[in-house]
PDB file of C-alpha atoms in Angstrom:
ATOM      1  CA  UNK A 209      -3.084   6.730  -8.556  1.00  0.00           C
ATOM      2  CA  UNK A 210      -5.879   5.532  -6.282  1.00  0.00           C
ATOM      3  CA  UNK A 211      -5.900   5.926  -2.515  1.00  0.00           C
ATOM      4  CA  UNK A 212      -8.125   3.666  -0.450  1.00  0.00           C
ATOM      5  CA  UNK A 213      -9.233   4.255   3.135  1.00  0.00           C
ATOM      6  CA  UNK A 214     -11.104   1.545   5.032  1.00  0.00           C
ATOM      7  CA  UNK A 215     -13.378   2.044   8.013  1.00  0.00           C
ATOM      8  CA  UNK A 216     -15.973   0.126  10.003  1.00  0.00           C
ATOM      9  CA  UNK A 217     -13.900  -2.543  11.671  1.00  0.00           C
ATOM     10  CA  UNK A 218     -14.169  -3.333  15.356  1.00  0.00           C
ATOM     11  CA  UNK A 219     -15.028  -5.903  17.983  1.00  0.00           C
ATOM     12  CA  UNK A 220     -18.274  -7.865  17.687  1.00  0.00           C
ATOM     13  CA  UNK A 221     -19.716 -10.973  19.279  1.00  0.00           C
ATOM     14  CA  UNK A 222     -20.175 -14.185  17.350  1.00  0.00           C
ATOM     15  CA  UNK A 223     -23.369 -13.972  15.289  1.00  0.00           C
ATOM     16  CA  UNK A 224     -23.161 -10.201  15.031  1.00  0.00           C
ATOM     17  CA  UNK A 225     -22.773  -7.920  12.028  1.00  0.00           C
ATOM     18  CA  UNK A 226     -20.407  -5.256  10.794  1.00  0.00           C
ATOM     19  CA  UNK A 227     -20.263  -3.161   7.653  1.00  0.00           C
ATOM     20  CA  UNK A 228     -16.890  -2.205   6.259  1.00  0.00           C
ATOM     21  CA  UNK A 229     -16.505   0.781   3.975  1.00  0.00           C
ATOM     22  CA  UNK A 230     -13.672   1.716   1.657  1.00  0.00           C
ATOM     23  CA  UNK A 231     -13.551   5.214   0.240  1.00  0.00           C
ATOM     24  CA  UNK A 232     -11.427   5.767  -2.847  1.00  0.00           C
ATOM     25  CA  UNK A 233      -9.884   8.842  -4.391  1.00  0.00           C
ATOM     26  CA  UNK A 234      -9.884   9.380  -8.124  1.00  0.00           C
ATOM     27  CA  UNK A 235     -12.402  10.275 -10.770  1.00  0.00           C
ATOM     28  CA  UNK A 236     -12.410   6.955 -12.655  1.00  0.00           C
ATOM     29  CA  UNK A 237     -13.479   4.782  -9.749  1.00  0.00           C
ATOM     30  CA  UNK A 238     -16.205   3.104 -11.805  1.00  0.00           C
ATOM     31  CA  UNK A 239     -13.783   1.264 -14.101  1.00  0.00           C
ATOM     32  CA  UNK A 240     -11.934  -0.474 -11.311  1.00  0.00           C
ATOM     33  CA  UNK A 241     -12.655  -3.880  -9.979  1.00  0.00           C
ATOM     34  CA  UNK A 242     -12.842  -3.833  -6.191  1.00  0.00           C
ATOM     35  CA  UNK A 243     -12.193  -6.479  -3.629  1.00  0.00           C
ATOM     36  CA  UNK A 244     -11.965  -7.211   0.059  1.00  0.00           C
ATOM     37  CA  UNK A 245      -9.161  -9.415   1.337  1.00  0.00           C
ATOM     38  CA  UNK A 246      -8.323 -10.503   4.856  1.00  0.00           C
ATOM     39  CA  UNK A 247      -5.269 -11.693   6.696  1.00  0.00           C
ATOM     40  CA  UNK A 248      -5.343 -13.497  10.014  1.00  0.00           C
ATOM     41  CA  UNK A 249      -2.213 -13.739  12.196  1.00  0.00           C
ATOM     42  CA  UNK A 250       0.253 -16.246  10.786  1.00  0.00           C
ATOM     43  CA  UNK A 251      -1.819 -16.792   7.660  1.00  0.00           C
ATOM     44  CA  UNK A 252      -1.655 -15.614   4.074  1.00  0.00           C
ATOM     45  CA  UNK A 253      -3.870 -12.852   2.785  1.00  0.00           C
ATOM     46  CA  UNK A 254      -6.968 -14.313   1.157  1.00  0.00           C
ATOM     47  CA  UNK A 255      -9.656 -12.976  -1.137  1.00  0.00           C
ATOM     48  CA  UNK A 256     -13.005 -12.603   0.597  1.00  0.00           C
ATOM     49  CA  UNK A 257     -15.174 -10.963  -2.061  1.00  0.00           C
ATOM     50  CA  UNK A 258     -14.816  -9.100  -5.316  1.00  0.00           C
ATOM     51  CA  UNK A 259     -17.047  -6.905  -7.479  1.00  0.00           C
ATOM     52  CA  UNK A 260     -16.240  -5.904 -11.039  1.00  0.00           C
ATOM     53  CA  UNK A 261     -16.944  -2.634 -12.808  1.00  0.00           C
ATOM     54  CA  UNK A 262     -19.959  -4.398 -14.303  1.00  0.00           C
ATOM     55  CA  UNK A 263     -21.174  -5.349 -10.796  1.00  0.00           C
ATOM     56  CA  UNK A 264     -20.447  -9.067 -11.113  1.00  0.00           C
ATOM     57  CA  UNK A 265     -19.568 -10.536  -7.732  1.00  0.00           C
ATOM     58  CA  UNK A 266     -17.471 -13.375  -6.393  1.00  0.00           C
ATOM     59  CA  UNK A 267     -17.328 -14.730  -2.848  1.00  0.00           C
ATOM     60  CA  UNK A 268     -15.019 -17.129  -1.082  1.00  0.00           C
ATOM     61  CA  UNK A 269     -16.841 -20.284  -0.045  1.00  0.00           C
ATOM     62  CA  UNK A 270     -16.230 -19.485   3.601  1.00  0.00           C
ATOM     63  CA  UNK A 271     -18.347 -16.307   3.455  1.00  0.00           C
ATOM     64  CA  UNK A 272     -21.041 -17.159   0.895  1.00  0.00           C
ATOM     65  CA  UNK A 273     -24.491 -16.415   2.228  1.00  0.00           C
ATOM     66  CA  UNK A 274     -23.105 -14.302   5.083  1.00  0.00           C
ATOM     67  CA  UNK A 275     -21.177 -11.460   3.412  1.00  0.00           C
ATOM     68  CA  UNK A 276     -22.326  -9.063   0.695  1.00  0.00           C
ATOM     69  CA  UNK A 277     -20.078  -6.795  -1.340  1.00  0.00           C
ATOM     70  CA  UNK A 278     -21.518  -3.704  -3.003  1.00  0.00           C
ATOM     71  CA  UNK A 279     -20.289  -0.502  -4.577  1.00  0.00           C
ATOM     72  CA  UNK A 280     -21.599   3.029  -4.937  1.00  0.00           C
ATOM     73  CA  UNK A 281     -19.781   4.674  -7.822  1.00  0.00           C
ATOM     74  CA  UNK A 282     -21.348   8.038  -7.064  1.00  0.00           C
ATOM     75  CA  UNK A 283     -19.670   7.957  -3.645  1.00  0.00           C
ATOM     76  CA  UNK A 284     -16.462   6.219  -4.770  1.00  0.00           C
ATOM     77  CA  UNK A 285     -17.085   3.664  -2.062  1.00  0.00           C
ATOM     78  CA  UNK A 286     -17.162  -0.101  -1.781  1.00  0.00           C
ATOM     79  CA  UNK A 287     -18.839  -1.885   1.110  1.00  0.00           C
ATOM     80  CA  UNK A 288     -18.660  -5.273   2.742  1.00  0.00           C
ATOM     81  CA  UNK A 289     -21.709  -6.188   4.793  1.00  0.00           C
ATOM     82  CA  UNK A 290     -20.774  -9.015   7.145  1.00  0.00           C
ATOM     83  CA  UNK A 291     -23.514 -10.945   8.920  1.00  0.00           C
ATOM     84  CA  UNK A 292     -23.493 -14.035  11.137  1.00  0.00           C
ATOM     85  CA  UNK A 293     -19.876 -13.373  11.998  1.00  0.00           C
ATOM     86  CA  UNK A 294     -17.757 -16.183  13.374  1.00  0.00           C
ATOM     87  CA  UNK A 295     -14.543 -16.129  15.408  1.00  0.00           C
ATOM     88  CA  UNK A 296     -12.720 -17.472  12.348  1.00  0.00           C
ATOM     89  CA  UNK A 297     -13.615 -14.243  10.517  1.00  0.00           C
ATOM     90  CA  UNK A 298     -11.198 -12.406  12.811  1.00  0.00           C
ATOM     91  CA  UNK A 299      -8.541 -10.738  10.655  1.00  0.00           C
ATOM     92  CA  UNK A 300      -7.301  -7.491   9.234  1.00  0.00           C
ATOM     93  CA  UNK A 301      -9.507  -6.662   6.258  1.00  0.00           C
ATOM     94  CA  UNK A 302      -7.986  -4.874   3.282  1.00  0.00           C
ATOM     95  CA  UNK A 303      -9.672  -3.061   0.431  1.00  0.00           C
ATOM     96  CA  UNK A 304      -8.235  -3.608  -3.049  1.00  0.00           C
ATOM     97  CA  UNK A 305      -8.753  -1.857  -6.373  1.00  0.00           C
ATOM     98  CA  UNK A 306      -7.510  -3.328  -9.615  1.00  0.00           C
ATOM     99  CA  UNK A 307      -7.500  -2.466 -13.313  1.00  0.00           C
ATOM    100  CA  UNK A 308      -5.339  -4.384 -15.733  1.00  0.00           C
ATOM    101  CA  UNK A 309      -1.910  -4.666 -14.111  1.00  0.00           C
ATOM    102  CA  UNK A 310      -2.638  -1.896 -11.610  1.00  0.00           C
ATOM    103  CA  UNK A 311      -3.286  -2.805  -7.984  1.00  0.00           C
ATOM    104  CA  UNK A 312      -3.984  -0.549  -5.032  1.00  0.00           C
ATOM    105  CA  UNK A 313      -4.416  -1.411  -1.373  1.00  0.00           C
ATOM    106  CA  UNK A 314      -5.836   0.257   1.690  1.00  0.00           C
ATOM    107  CA  UNK A 315      -4.132   0.233   5.059  1.00  0.00           C
ATOM    108  CA  UNK A 316      -6.478  -2.361   6.557  1.00  0.00           C
ATOM    109  CA  UNK A 317      -9.052  -2.410   9.323  1.00  0.00           C
ATOM    110  CA  UNK A 318      -9.167  -4.902  12.183  1.00  0.00           C
ATOM    111  CA  UNK A 319     -12.211  -7.108  12.643  1.00  0.00           C
ATOM    112  CA  UNK A 320     -12.346  -9.173  15.831  1.00  0.00           C
ATOM    113  CA  UNK A 321     -15.154 -11.628  16.508  1.00  0.00           C
ATOM    114  CA  UNK A 322     -15.414 -12.924  20.054  1.00  0.00           C
ATOM    115  CA  UNK A 323     -16.947 -16.294  20.872  1.00  0.00           C
TER     116      UNK A 323
END
């Protein structure tokens, strides 16, 4: 069982930056793939960025060059650095951990970007 707790969301002006953090419980954090998803009102949840246990990364086209995902296995934490934020980035951001058929989700943190 893995528990995930996100933090770092908030209100920011267009062009600003935020860093989301997701702290995980469990002693085998390093084997999990980790991802950040987001869900805007009335829309489906979408993958924003992902980082594997081997530190390979993937980004949605909409955030490439602006967002950076990273992980610190010593701290059981995954981060999402978000720069040059746009109003369309407004959503609830969820942390995800996966390994094989196992999936775990955090409770979400709101990010609001004002124009």
